[in-house]
Amino acid sequence: MLSLSVLLLASLVYGGHVVQRENTCTVHPSGNFTDDSPAIIDAFSLCGQGGTIEFLNETYWIEKVMNTTGLNDVNINLRGTLLWSAQNISYWLENSLPVGYQNQSSAWFLGGNNLVFKGYGYGTFDGNGQIWYDFTKGVSNLAGRPHALTIWETNHSTFEGIRFVQSQMWSVSLWWSKIYHVNMTDIFVSSTSNDSQQPARNTDGADTIDSHHIAFKRWEVHNGDDSIAMKRNSSDILIEDSVFFNGLGVAIGSIGQYPGEFEFVERVLTRNCSFIATRMVGYIKTWTGVQQGFPPNGGGGGTGLWTNSTLSGITQAPAQITQCTTFSGAVGQCDTSTLQISNITWSGLEGSIAGTGIAILKCSGAAPCEELHIVDNAFTLSSNNSVGTYSCHAVASTEGFSC
């Protein structure tokens, strides 16, 4: 029997509605492609403190940004599909939620403490990304193009069994998760373009910014950009038991884009992962030490450090470092970065590589790389050459290889 604890927040004619029983809020979709985001926001408002949010095995139509942060002790069960509208691109360009870095923004801010978000292996975020890939025409960092999900100021939380398909831009970004662990397990990402002339650029699987103690376990990523990337002020990151297809591999960076700012990445461990036709395995990228243009598609002049990182048990592509990142047509200044890279290990690399280059290490003359270790490798070269090569610039000390 329904009582006052049952709240119908909208009719089926105008959008979805929420049924609340005690501290469980079940979101019912409109079923007619009418915006369900108001009902979703209401569900988090009603049950976002010690409650449960239930999504049925149906499709929810999302036309507006959502900000559901400050949650505590919440279970979120996604058994259906959240499908983002991309028909009104101008709305998203004008209203997506800014994150305060690189002109980036998001379609959904979700955050709090002690969250458990389950997708059961089939709960799906569908960003309608092809419309975005066609619209951007390969332009990087278009202002207002949103991330699919931003996990904001979140601690001691778990996200598991979720699918992200055709994300608008980055699938997941984690911001300001500083105190306790966030675990992301059994996550599937596929963001690829069906038009070779309109590539799916900036479709990172996940990025961390100003976050610590993050674990990515059993991910599968198909995309055209970074598989997983650690950006500004990230530390204690674990990536394991995952497989990555066709993108750029695991990226540490880029950092050093903002002049005069100190940024760091420390203690990144990648182990027991496979890279299938990715351009690289694990690569490190910093901006030059001289500002050329302005963020998001220019910059440089920042400083900092990159240290104590290990990539192991990985297949298919070589190791790379570049301290010469520039956009907007800028060139040169590749020996100017003062961002120190040290104590980086690539170990247990095995698989086949195109050409002969095992490592391309282009460090900065202003702060040569130190303690680079490439050990215990077993490569098969696709060329007739039997010996792999190591290309180095401004590398001060090595182990396991010679430049």
mmCIF file of C-alpha atoms in Angstrom:
data_model
loop_
_atom_site.group_PDB
_atom_site.id
_atom_site.type_symbol
_atom_site.label_atom_id
_atom_site.label_comp_id
_atom_site.label_asym_id
_atom_site.label_seq_id
_atom_site.Cartn_x
_atom_site.Cartn_y
_atom_site.Cartn_z
ATOM 1 C CA MET A 1 0.000 0.000 0.000
ATOM 2 C CA LEU A 2 1.379 3.379 -1.013
ATOM 3 C CA SER A 3 1.548 6.167 1.532
ATOM 4 C CA LEU A 4 3.161 9.565 1.865
ATOM 5 C CA SER A 5 6.538 7.808 1.548
ATOM 6 C CA VAL A 6 5.638 7.124 -2.082
ATOM 7 C CA LEU A 7 6.404 10.242 -4.048
ATOM 8 C CA LEU A 8 5.469 10.670 -7.708
ATOM 9 C CA LEU A 9 7.590 13.586 -8.853
ATOM 10 C CA ALA A 10 6.458 13.743 -12.486
ATOM 11 C CA SER A 11 3.926 12.083 -14.695
ATOM 12 C CA LEU A 12 4.853 9.707 -17.455
ATOM 13 C CA VAL A 13 3.685 12.303 -19.954
ATOM 14 C CA TYR A 14 6.327 14.831 -18.953
ATOM 15 C CA GLY A 15 9.244 12.688 -17.784
ATOM 16 C CA GLY A 16 10.389 10.076 -15.347
ATOM 17 C CA HIS A 17 9.271 9.807 -11.752
ATOM 18 C CA VAL A 18 10.575 8.496 -8.455
ATOM 19 C CA VAL A 19 8.933 5.987 -6.164
ATOM 20 C CA GLN A 20 10.298 6.189 -2.618
ATOM 21 C CA ARG A 21 9.812 3.409 -0.113
ATOM 22 C CA GLU A 22 11.533 4.210 3.141
ATOM 23 C CA ASN A 23 15.091 5.101 2.099
ATOM 24 C CA THR A 24 15.062 3.444 -1.332
ATOM 25 C CA CYS A 25 14.310 5.579 -4.366
ATOM 26 C CA THR A 26 13.442 3.795 -7.606
ATOM 27 C CA VAL A 27 13.681 5.938 -10.730
ATOM 28 C CA HIS A 28 11.096 5.113 -13.400
ATOM 29 C CA PRO A 29 11.892 6.456 -16.883
ATOM 30 C CA SER A 30 9.400 8.317 -19.018
ATOM 31 C CA GLY A 31 9.665 5.701 -21.747
ATOM 32 C CA ASN A 32 9.031 8.277 -24.467
ATOM 33 C CA PHE A 33 12.397 10.070 -24.768
ATOM 34 C CA THR A 34 11.309 12.821 -22.440
ATOM 35 C CA ASP A 35 14.038 14.145 -20.150
ATOM 36 C CA ASP A 36 14.539 11.898 -17.114
ATOM 37 C CA SER A 37 17.311 13.946 -15.515
ATOM 38 C CA PRO A 38 14.975 15.861 -13.120
ATOM 39 C CA ALA A 39 13.730 12.572 -11.671
ATOM 40 C CA ILE A 40 17.290 11.276 -11.272
ATOM 41 C CA ILE A 41 18.341 14.425 -9.430
ATOM 42 C CA ASP A 42 15.281 14.186 -7.175
ATOM 43 C CA ALA A 43 16.102 10.562 -6.346
ATOM 44 C CA PHE A 44 19.554 11.559 -5.123
ATOM 45 C CA SER A 45 18.073 14.439 -3.168
ATOM 46 C CA LEU A 46 15.615 12.113 -1.430
ATOM 47 C CA CYS A 47 17.865 9.101 -0.835
ATOM 48 C CA GLY A 48 21.374 10.535 -1.037
ATOM 49 C CA GLN A 49 22.097 10.294 2.682
ATOM 50 C CA GLY A 50 22.185 6.671 3.785
ATOM 51 C CA GLY A 51 19.853 5.410 1.057
ATOM 52 C CA THR A 52 19.661 3.403 -2.151
ATOM 53 C CA ILE A 53 19.074 4.628 -5.717
ATOM 54 C CA GLU A 54 17.597 2.014 -8.056
ATOM 55 C CA PHE A 55 17.617 2.265 -11.864
ATOM 56 C CA LEU A 56 15.423 -0.303 -13.627
ATOM 57 C CA ASN A 57 16.522 -2.373 -16.618
ATOM 58 C CA GLU A 58 15.174 0.265 -18.972
ATOM 59 C CA THR A 59 16.499 3.284 -20.907
ATOM 60 C CA TYR A 60 16.696 6.725 -19.305
ATOM 61 C CA TRP A 61 16.889 9.790 -21.552
ATOM 62 C CA ILE A 62 19.211 12.539 -20.280
ATOM 63 C CA GLU A 63 18.910 16.067 -21.686
ATOM 64 C CA LYS A 64 20.356 18.205 -18.868
ATOM 65 C CA VAL A 65 23.467 18.319 -16.698
ATOM 66 C CA MET A 66 23.295 16.614 -13.295
ATOM 67 C CA ASN A 67 25.128 17.570 -10.100
ATOM 68 C CA THR A 68 24.662 15.032 -7.296
ATOM 69 C CA THR A 69 27.565 15.603 -4.917
ATOM 70 C CA GLY A 70 27.880 15.614 -1.131
ATOM 71 C CA LEU A 71 26.363 12.133 -0.877
ATOM 72 C CA ASN A 72 26.996 9.821 2.077
ATOM 73 C CA ASP A 73 26.579 6.053 2.537
ATOM 74 C CA VAL A 74 24.675 5.522 -0.726
ATOM 75 C CA ASN A 75 24.136 2.396 -2.851
ATOM 76 C CA ILE A 76 23.512 3.090 -6.555
ATOM 77 C CA ASN A 77 22.254 0.179 -8.653
ATOM 78 C CA LEU A 78 22.220 0.737 -12.411
ATOM 79 C CA ARG A 79 20.506 -2.100 -14.274
ATOM 80 C CA GLY A 80 19.537 -0.120 -17.353
ATOM 81 C CA THR A 81 21.002 2.418 -19.782
ATOM 82 C CA LEU A 82 21.537 6.118 -19.236
ATOM 83 C CA LEU A 83 21.355 7.570 -22.751
ATOM 84 C CA TRP A 84 22.542 11.156 -23.198
ATOM 85 C CA SER A 85 20.869 13.352 -25.778
ATOM 86 C CA ALA A 86 23.234 15.009 -28.224
ATOM 87 C CA GLN A 87 20.555 16.540 -30.410
ATOM 88 C CA ASN A 88 20.989 19.958 -28.793
ATOM 89 C CA ILE A 89 24.763 20.298 -28.804
ATOM 90 C CA SER A 90 24.529 24.021 -28.094
ATOM 91 C CA TYR A 91 22.933 23.240 -24.704
ATOM 92 C CA TRP A 92 25.914 21.116 -23.622
ATOM 93 C CA LEU A 93 28.456 23.604 -24.957
ATOM 94 C CA GLU A 94 26.844 26.331 -22.875
ATOM 95 C CA ASN A 95 25.851 24.394 -19.748
ATOM 96 C CA SER A 96 28.196 21.457 -19.115
ATOM 97 C CA LEU A 97 29.681 21.670 -15.619
ATOM 98 C CA PRO A 98 33.195 23.200 -15.496
ATOM 99 C CA VAL A 99 35.900 21.322 -13.611
ATOM 100 C CA GLY A 100 38.396 24.187 -13.424
ATOM 101 C CA TYR A 101 41.198 22.676 -15.498
ATOM 102 C CA GLN A 102 42.065 22.793 -19.210
ATOM 103 C CA ASN A 103 38.641 24.222 -19.992
ATOM 104 C CA GLN A 104 37.218 20.768 -19.292
ATOM 105 C CA SER A 105 33.607 20.149 -18.245
ATOM 106 C CA SER A 106 31.232 17.316 -17.450
ATOM 107 C CA ALA A 107 27.719 16.039 -18.037
ATOM 108 C CA TRP A 108 27.425 14.600 -14.498
ATOM 109 C CA PHE A 109 29.157 15.395 -11.211
ATOM 110 C CA LEU A 110 28.713 12.497 -8.783
ATOM 111 C CA GLY A 111 30.467 12.421 -5.444
ATOM 112 C CA GLY A 112 30.546 11.811 -1.728
ATOM 113 C CA ASN A 113 31.715 9.329 0.871
ATOM 114 C CA ASN A 114 31.069 5.591 1.135
ATOM 115 C CA LEU A 115 29.402 5.180 -2.250
ATOM 116 C CA VAL A 116 28.818 1.786 -3.875
ATOM 117 C CA PHE A 117 27.859 2.088 -7.555
ATOM 118 C CA LYS A 118 27.050 -1.247 -9.233
ATOM 119 C CA GLY A 119 26.348 -1.836 -12.900
ATOM 120 C CA TYR A 120 26.186 -5.650 -12.694
ATOM 121 C CA GLY A 121 28.134 -5.950 -15.949
ATOM 122 C CA TYR A 122 25.378 -4.431 -18.082
ATOM 123 C CA GLY A 123 24.416 -1.090 -16.554
ATOM 124 C CA THR A 124 25.454 1.395 -19.241
ATOM 125 C CA PHE A 125 26.374 5.032 -19.814
ATOM 126 C CA ASP A 126 25.721 5.800 -23.497
ATOM 127 C CA GLY A 127 27.038 9.234 -24.480
ATOM 128 C CA ASN A 128 25.741 9.280 -28.071
ATOM 129 C CA GLY A 129 29.334 10.034 -28.923
ATOM 130 C CA GLN A 130 29.280 9.734 -32.717
ATOM 131 C CA ILE A 131 27.372 13.008 -32.906
ATOM 132 C CA TRP A 132 30.206 14.625 -30.930
ATOM 133 C CA TYR A 133 32.959 13.005 -33.014
ATOM 134 C CA ASP A 134 31.315 14.297 -36.186
ATOM 135 C CA PHE A 135 30.772 17.754 -34.684
ATOM 136 C CA THR A 136 34.327 18.291 -33.380
ATOM 137 C CA LYS A 137 36.005 17.004 -36.563
ATOM 138 C CA GLY A 138 39.088 15.979 -34.592
ATOM 139 C CA VAL A 139 39.519 19.279 -32.732
ATOM 140 C CA SER A 140 41.095 18.660 -29.334
ATOM 141 C CA ASN A 141 39.652 20.056 -26.075
ATOM 142 C CA LEU A 142 36.604 21.763 -27.538
ATOM 143 C CA ALA A 143 35.160 23.951 -24.774
ATOM 144 C CA GLY A 144 31.901 22.540 -23.409
ATOM 145 C CA ARG A 145 32.322 19.017 -24.760
ATOM 146 C CA PRO A 146 31.531 17.054 -21.590
ATOM 147 C CA HIS A 147 33.043 14.067 -19.822
ATOM 148 C CA ALA A 148 30.499 11.282 -19.361
ATOM 149 C CA LEU A 149 30.973 10.965 -15.572
ATOM 150 C CA THR A 150 33.009 13.055 -13.150
ATOM 151 C CA ILE A 151 33.628 11.458 -9.765
ATOM 152 C CA TRP A 152 34.023 14.536 -7.569
ATOM 153 C CA GLU A 153 35.482 14.739 -4.047
ATOM 154 C CA THR A 154 34.782 11.065 -3.476
ATOM 155 C CA ASN A 155 36.375 8.853 -0.844
ATOM 156 C CA HIS A 156 36.133 5.259 0.358
ATOM 157 C CA SER A 157 33.931 4.269 -2.584
ATOM 158 C CA THR A 158 33.538 1.515 -5.161
ATOM 159 C CA PHE A 159 32.373 1.600 -8.776
ATOM 160 C CA GLU A 160 32.014 -1.812 -10.411
ATOM 161 C CA GLY A 161 30.517 -3.601 -13.394
ATOM 162 C CA ILE A 162 29.703 -0.426 -15.375
ATOM 163 C CA ARG A 163 29.791 -0.031 -19.173
ATOM 164 C CA PHE A 164 30.667 3.237 -20.944
ATOM 165 C CA VAL A 165 29.916 3.311 -24.675
ATOM 166 C CA GLN A 166 30.391 6.135 -27.167
ATOM 167 C CA SER A 167 31.306 8.638 -24.485
ATOM 168 C CA GLN A 168 31.049 12.303 -25.394
ATOM 169 C CA MET A 169 34.692 12.883 -24.398
ATOM 170 C CA TRP A 170 36.586 11.278 -21.487
ATOM 171 C CA SER A 171 34.504 8.448 -20.044
ATOM 172 C CA VAL A 172 35.497 8.923 -16.394
ATOM 173 C CA SER A 173 37.386 11.687 -14.633
ATOM 174 C CA LEU A 174 38.275 11.533 -10.952
ATOM 175 C CA TRP A 175 38.813 14.858 -9.182
ATOM 176 C CA TRP A 176 39.800 15.759 -5.627
ATOM 177 C CA SER A 177 39.592 12.236 -4.206
ATOM 178 C CA LYS A 178 42.290 12.748 -1.613
ATOM 179 C CA ILE A 179 41.641 10.879 1.617
ATOM 180 C CA TYR A 180 40.519 7.259 1.207
ATOM 181 C CA HIS A 181 40.578 4.780 -1.613
ATOM 182 C CA VAL A 182 38.343 4.763 -4.682
ATOM 183 C CA ASN A 183 38.184 1.366 -6.406
ATOM 184 C CA MET A 184 36.974 1.021 -9.990
ATOM 185 C CA THR A 185 36.581 -2.633 -10.940
ATOM 186 C CA ASP A 186 35.255 -4.563 -13.972
ATOM 187 C CA ILE A 187 34.727 -1.478 -16.134
ATOM 188 C CA PHE A 188 34.150 -1.668 -19.909
ATOM 189 C CA VAL A 189 34.804 1.325 -22.201
ATOM 190 C CA SER A 190 34.220 1.521 -25.946
ATOM 191 C CA SER A 191 34.379 4.919 -27.650
ATOM 192 C CA THR A 192 35.235 4.546 -31.330
ATOM 193 C CA SER A 193 34.191 6.445 -34.429
ATOM 194 C CA ASN A 194 32.494 4.811 -37.392
ATOM 195 C CA ASP A 195 33.990 7.469 -39.690
ATOM 196 C CA SER A 196 37.753 7.507 -40.242
ATOM 197 C CA GLN A 197 37.520 11.169 -41.246
ATOM 198 C CA GLN A 198 36.013 12.110 -37.875
ATOM 199 C CA PRO A 199 38.242 10.403 -35.281
ATOM 200 C CA ALA A 200 37.176 9.787 -31.700
ATOM 201 C CA ARG A 201 39.833 12.069 -30.198
ATOM 202 C CA ASN A 202 39.991 12.853 -26.464
ATOM 203 C CA THR A 203 38.027 9.726 -25.610
ATOM 204 C CA ASP A 204 40.223 8.742 -22.658
ATOM 205 C CA GLY A 205 39.025 5.761 -20.668
ATOM 206 C CA ALA A 206 39.753 7.475 -17.342
ATOM 207 C CA ASP A 207 41.813 10.375 -15.986
ATOM 208 C CA THR A 208 42.880 11.230 -12.442
ATOM 209 C CA ILE A 209 43.462 14.819 -11.309
ATOM 210 C CA ASP A 210 44.327 15.938 -7.762
ATOM 211 C CA SER A 211 43.488 12.420 -6.576
ATOM 212 C CA HIS A 212 45.265 9.722 -4.601
ATOM 213 C CA HIS A 213 44.806 6.034 -3.757
ATOM 214 C CA ILE A 214 42.857 5.066 -6.896
ATOM 215 C CA ALA A 215 42.676 1.446 -8.143
ATOM 216 C CA PHE A 216 41.666 0.442 -11.678
ATOM 217 C CA LYS A 217 41.144 -3.323 -11.844
ATOM 218 C CA ARG A 218 39.946 -5.494 -14.720
ATOM 219 C CA TRP A 219 39.255 -2.709 -17.212
ATOM 220 C CA GLU A 220 38.688 -3.256 -20.919
ATOM 221 C CA VAL A 221 39.144 -0.131 -23.025
ATOM 222 C CA HIS A 222 38.605 0.358 -26.769
ATOM 223 C CA ASN A 223 39.268 3.956 -27.802
ATOM 224 C CA GLY A 224 41.397 6.361 -29.805
ATOM 225 C CA ASP A 225 43.257 8.186 -27.047
ATOM 226 C CA ASP A 226 44.782 7.520 -23.620
ATOM 227 C CA SER A 227 43.581 4.231 -22.165
ATOM 228 C CA ILE A 228 44.013 5.572 -18.621
ATOM 229 C CA ALA A 229 45.892 8.773 -17.770
ATOM 230 C CA MET A 230 47.290 10.243 -14.569
ATOM 231 C CA LYS A 231 47.358 14.013 -14.664
ATOM 232 C CA ARG A 232 48.111 16.830 -12.228
ATOM 233 C CA ASN A 233 48.873 15.865 -8.616
ATOM 234 C CA SER A 234 48.010 12.168 -8.789
ATOM 235 C CA SER A 235 49.649 9.567 -6.557
ATOM 236 C CA ASP A 236 49.345 5.965 -5.407
ATOM 237 C CA ILE A 237 47.563 4.757 -8.537
ATOM 238 C CA LEU A 238 47.208 1.026 -9.325
ATOM 239 C CA ILE A 239 46.233 -0.323 -12.756
ATOM 240 C CA GLU A 240 46.102 -4.118 -13.003
ATOM 241 C CA ASP A 241 44.604 -7.136 -14.790
ATOM 242 C CA SER A 242 43.324 -4.956 -17.631
ATOM 243 C CA VAL A 243 43.374 -5.019 -21.430
ATOM 244 C CA PHE A 244 43.595 -2.005 -23.724
ATOM 245 C CA PHE A 245 42.890 -1.889 -27.459
ATOM 246 C CA ASN A 246 43.971 0.538 -30.218
ATOM 247 C CA GLY A 247 44.472 3.675 -28.135
ATOM 248 C CA LEU A 248 47.658 5.294 -26.884
ATOM 249 C CA GLY A 249 48.256 3.130 -23.801
ATOM 250 C CA VAL A 250 48.692 4.217 -20.195
ATOM 251 C CA ALA A 251 49.683 7.881 -20.025
ATOM 252 C CA ILE A 252 51.433 9.650 -17.209
ATOM 253 C CA GLY A 253 50.586 13.245 -18.058
ATOM 254 C CA SER A 254 50.549 15.587 -19.432
ATOM 255 C CA ILE A 255 51.618 18.024 -16.732
ATOM 256 C CA GLY A 256 53.536 21.317 -16.699
ATOM 257 C CA GLN A 257 50.979 23.137 -18.846
ATOM 258 C CA TYR A 258 50.369 26.063 -16.482
ATOM 259 C CA PRO A 259 53.312 28.482 -16.131
ATOM 260 C CA GLY A 260 54.774 28.755 -12.655
ATOM 261 C CA GLU A 261 52.694 25.920 -11.190
ATOM 262 C CA PHE A 262 54.291 22.894 -9.509
ATOM 263 C CA GLU A 263 52.616 19.575 -10.354
ATOM 264 C CA PHE A 264 53.518 15.997 -9.544
ATOM 265 C CA VAL A 265 52.696 12.375 -10.271
ATOM 266 C CA GLU A 266 54.080 9.739 -7.894
ATOM 267 C CA ARG A 267 53.824 6.010 -7.262
ATOM 268 C CA VAL A 268 51.969 4.674 -10.291
ATOM 269 C CA LEU A 269 51.998 0.885 -10.682
ATOM 270 C CA THR A 270 50.732 -0.895 -13.795
ATOM 271 C CA ARG A 271 50.927 -4.686 -13.729
ATOM 272 C CA ASN A 272 49.571 -7.737 -15.520
ATOM 273 C CA CYS A 273 47.990 -5.728 -18.345
ATOM 274 C CA SER A 274 47.789 -6.400 -22.076
ATOM 275 C CA PHE A 275 48.003 -3.757 -24.788
ATOM 276 C CA ILE A 276 46.629 -4.798 -28.162
ATOM 277 C CA ALA A 277 47.635 -2.571 -31.096
ATOM 278 C CA THR A 278 48.089 0.448 -28.832
ATOM 279 C CA ARG A 279 50.611 3.026 -29.946
ATOM 280 C CA MET A 280 52.568 2.747 -26.700
ATOM 281 C CA VAL A 281 52.602 0.779 -23.449
ATOM 282 C CA GLY A 282 53.271 3.411 -20.847
ATOM 283 C CA TYR A 283 54.361 6.871 -21.813
ATOM 284 C CA ILE A 284 55.242 10.039 -19.957
ATOM 285 C CA LYS A 285 54.519 13.494 -21.347
ATOM 286 C CA THR A 286 55.224 16.990 -20.057
ATOM 287 C CA TRP A 287 54.888 20.411 -21.582
ATOM 288 C CA THR A 288 57.933 22.449 -22.512
ATOM 289 C CA GLY A 289 59.373 24.873 -19.955
ATOM 290 C CA VAL A 290 58.418 27.881 -22.068
ATOM 291 C CA GLN A 291 54.804 28.897 -22.479
ATOM 292 C CA GLN A 292 53.650 28.713 -26.075
ATOM 293 C CA GLY A 293 50.013 29.677 -26.426
ATOM 294 C CA PHE A 294 47.400 29.285 -23.722
ATOM 295 C CA PRO A 295 45.457 26.354 -22.204
ATOM 296 C CA PRO A 296 43.621 24.247 -23.077
ATOM 297 C CA ASN A 297 45.364 23.892 -26.456
ATOM 298 C CA GLY A 298 48.607 25.638 -25.583
ATOM 299 C CA GLY A 299 50.720 26.427 -22.553
ATOM 300 C CA GLY A 300 53.853 25.188 -20.823
ATOM 301 C CA GLY A 301 56.246 26.691 -18.322
ATOM 302 C CA GLY A 302 55.122 24.618 -15.352
ATOM 303 C CA THR A 303 57.455 22.550 -13.224
ATOM 304 C CA GLY A 304 57.271 19.602 -10.836
ATOM 305 C CA LEU A 305 58.313 15.975 -10.627
ATOM 306 C CA TRP A 306 57.457 12.517 -11.855
ATOM 307 C CA THR A 307 58.891 9.694 -9.827
ATOM 308 C CA ASN A 308 58.596 6.166 -8.459
ATOM 309 C CA SER A 309 56.463 4.585 -11.177
ATOM 310 C CA THR A 310 56.542 1.022 -12.516
ATOM 311 C CA LEU A 311 54.935 -0.531 -15.587
ATOM 312 C CA SER A 312 55.238 -4.304 -15.711
ATOM 313 C CA GLY A 313 53.853 -7.425 -17.303
ATOM 314 C CA ILE A 314 52.696 -5.484 -20.352
ATOM 315 C CA THR A 315 52.594 -6.474 -23.995
ATOM 316 C CA GLN A 316 52.593 -5.012 -27.470
ATOM 317 C CA ALA A 317 54.158 -1.524 -27.518
ATOM 318 C CA PRO A 318 57.291 0.373 -26.481
ATOM 319 C CA ALA A 319 58.122 2.802 -23.700
ATOM 320 C CA GLN A 320 58.201 6.516 -24.418
ATOM 321 C CA ILE A 321 58.965 9.826 -22.740
ATOM 322 C CA THR A 322 58.482 13.261 -24.258
ATOM 323 C CA GLN A 323 59.067 16.588 -22.549
ATOM 324 C CA CYS A 324 58.199 18.509 -25.679
ATOM 325 C CA THR A 325 54.401 18.664 -25.600
ATOM 326 C CA THR A 326 53.034 21.712 -27.435
ATOM 327 C CA PHE A 327 49.789 22.364 -29.283
ATOM 328 C CA SER A 328 48.500 25.216 -31.465
ATOM 329 C CA GLY A 329 51.249 24.696 -34.030
ATOM 330 C CA ALA A 330 54.071 25.637 -31.653
ATOM 331 C CA VAL A 331 57.427 23.903 -32.109
ATOM 332 C CA GLY A 332 60.797 23.779 -30.412
ATOM 333 C CA GLN A 333 61.867 24.595 -26.831
ATOM 334 C CA CYS A 334 62.225 20.866 -26.149
ATOM 335 C CA ASP A 335 65.125 21.251 -23.717
ATOM 336 C CA THR A 336 63.447 23.812 -21.471
ATOM 337 C CA SER A 337 61.241 21.789 -19.111
ATOM 338 C CA THR A 338 62.459 21.727 -15.494
ATOM 339 C CA LEU A 339 59.979 19.019 -14.544
ATOM 340 C CA GLN A 340 62.103 16.190 -13.142
ATOM 341 C CA ILE A 341 61.419 12.603 -14.248
ATOM 342 C CA SER A 342 63.174 9.959 -12.169
ATOM 343 C CA ASN A 343 63.022 6.365 -10.950
ATOM 344 C CA ILE A 344 60.750 5.007 -13.685
ATOM 345 C CA THR A 345 60.721 1.256 -14.411
ATOM 346 C CA TRP A 346 59.358 -0.672 -17.370
ATOM 347 C CA SER A 347 59.722 -4.371 -16.534
ATOM 348 C CA GLY A 348 58.435 -7.658 -17.877
ATOM 349 C CA LEU A 349 57.548 -6.122 -21.245
ATOM 350 C CA GLU A 350 56.778 -8.794 -23.795
ATOM 351 C CA GLY A 351 55.025 -9.081 -27.122
ATOM 352 C CA SER A 352 55.522 -7.938 -30.694
ATOM 353 C CA ILE A 353 56.339 -4.411 -31.784
ATOM 354 C CA ALA A 354 56.341 -2.688 -35.154
ATOM 355 C CA GLY A 355 59.797 -1.610 -36.255
ATOM 356 C CA THR A 356 62.746 -1.861 -33.890
ATOM 357 C CA GLY A 357 62.215 0.921 -31.360
ATOM 358 C CA ILE A 358 61.739 -0.474 -27.867
ATOM 359 C CA ALA A 359 62.076 2.902 -26.170
ATOM 360 C CA ILE A 360 62.030 6.524 -27.340
ATOM 361 C CA LEU A 361 63.086 8.693 -24.416
ATOM 362 C CA LYS A 362 63.134 12.420 -25.204
ATOM 363 C CA CYS A 363 63.902 14.120 -21.916
ATOM 364 C CA SER A 364 64.696 17.775 -21.289
ATOM 365 C CA GLY A 365 68.253 19.116 -21.248
ATOM 366 C CA ALA A 366 67.215 21.467 -18.441
ATOM 367 C CA ALA A 367 66.365 18.497 -16.184
ATOM 368 C CA PRO A 368 67.700 15.219 -17.618
ATOM 369 C CA CYS A 369 65.813 12.050 -16.710
ATOM 370 C CA GLU A 370 67.381 9.958 -13.973
ATOM 371 C CA GLU A 371 67.162 6.293 -13.012
ATOM 372 C CA LEU A 372 65.274 4.929 -15.991
ATOM 373 C CA HIS A 373 64.995 1.135 -15.779
ATOM 374 C CA ILE A 374 63.948 -1.152 -18.649
ATOM 375 C CA VAL A 375 64.491 -4.742 -17.523
ATOM 376 C CA ASP A 376 63.341 -8.345 -18.035
ATOM 377 C CA ASN A 377 61.932 -7.860 -21.519
ATOM 378 C CA ALA A 378 61.127 -10.382 -24.262
ATOM 379 C CA PHE A 379 60.230 -8.647 -27.532
ATOM 380 C CA THR A 380 59.482 -10.053 -30.947
ATOM 381 C CA LEU A 381 60.336 -7.562 -33.695
ATOM 382 C CA SER A 382 58.133 -7.418 -36.757
ATOM 383 C CA SER A 383 61.079 -6.378 -38.932
ATOM 384 C CA ASN A 384 64.012 -8.536 -39.984
ATOM 385 C CA ASN A 385 66.244 -6.948 -37.354
ATOM 386 C CA SER A 386 66.855 -9.054 -34.302
ATOM 387 C CA VAL A 387 68.023 -6.266 -31.990
ATOM 388 C CA GLY A 388 65.724 -3.591 -30.595
ATOM 389 C CA THR A 389 66.851 0.010 -30.314
ATOM 390 C CA TYR A 390 66.765 2.589 -27.553
ATOM 391 C CA SER A 391 66.644 6.219 -28.618
ATOM 392 C CA CYS A 392 67.599 8.654 -25.868
ATOM 393 C CA HIS A 393 68.001 12.375 -25.351
ATOM 394 C CA ALA A 394 69.056 13.955 -22.040
ATOM 395 C CA VAL A 395 68.945 10.678 -20.114
ATOM 396 C CA ALA A 396 71.394 10.783 -17.206
ATOM 397 C CA SER A 397 71.270 7.236 -15.837
ATOM 398 C CA THR A 398 69.844 3.909 -16.980
ATOM 399 C CA GLU A 399 69.559 0.263 -15.948
ATOM 400 C CA GLY A 400 69.023 -2.722 -18.228
ATOM 401 C CA PHE A 401 69.712 -0.903 -21.484
ATOM 402 C CA SER A 402 72.134 1.448 -23.146
ATOM 403 C CA CYS A 403 71.200 4.515 -25.127
#
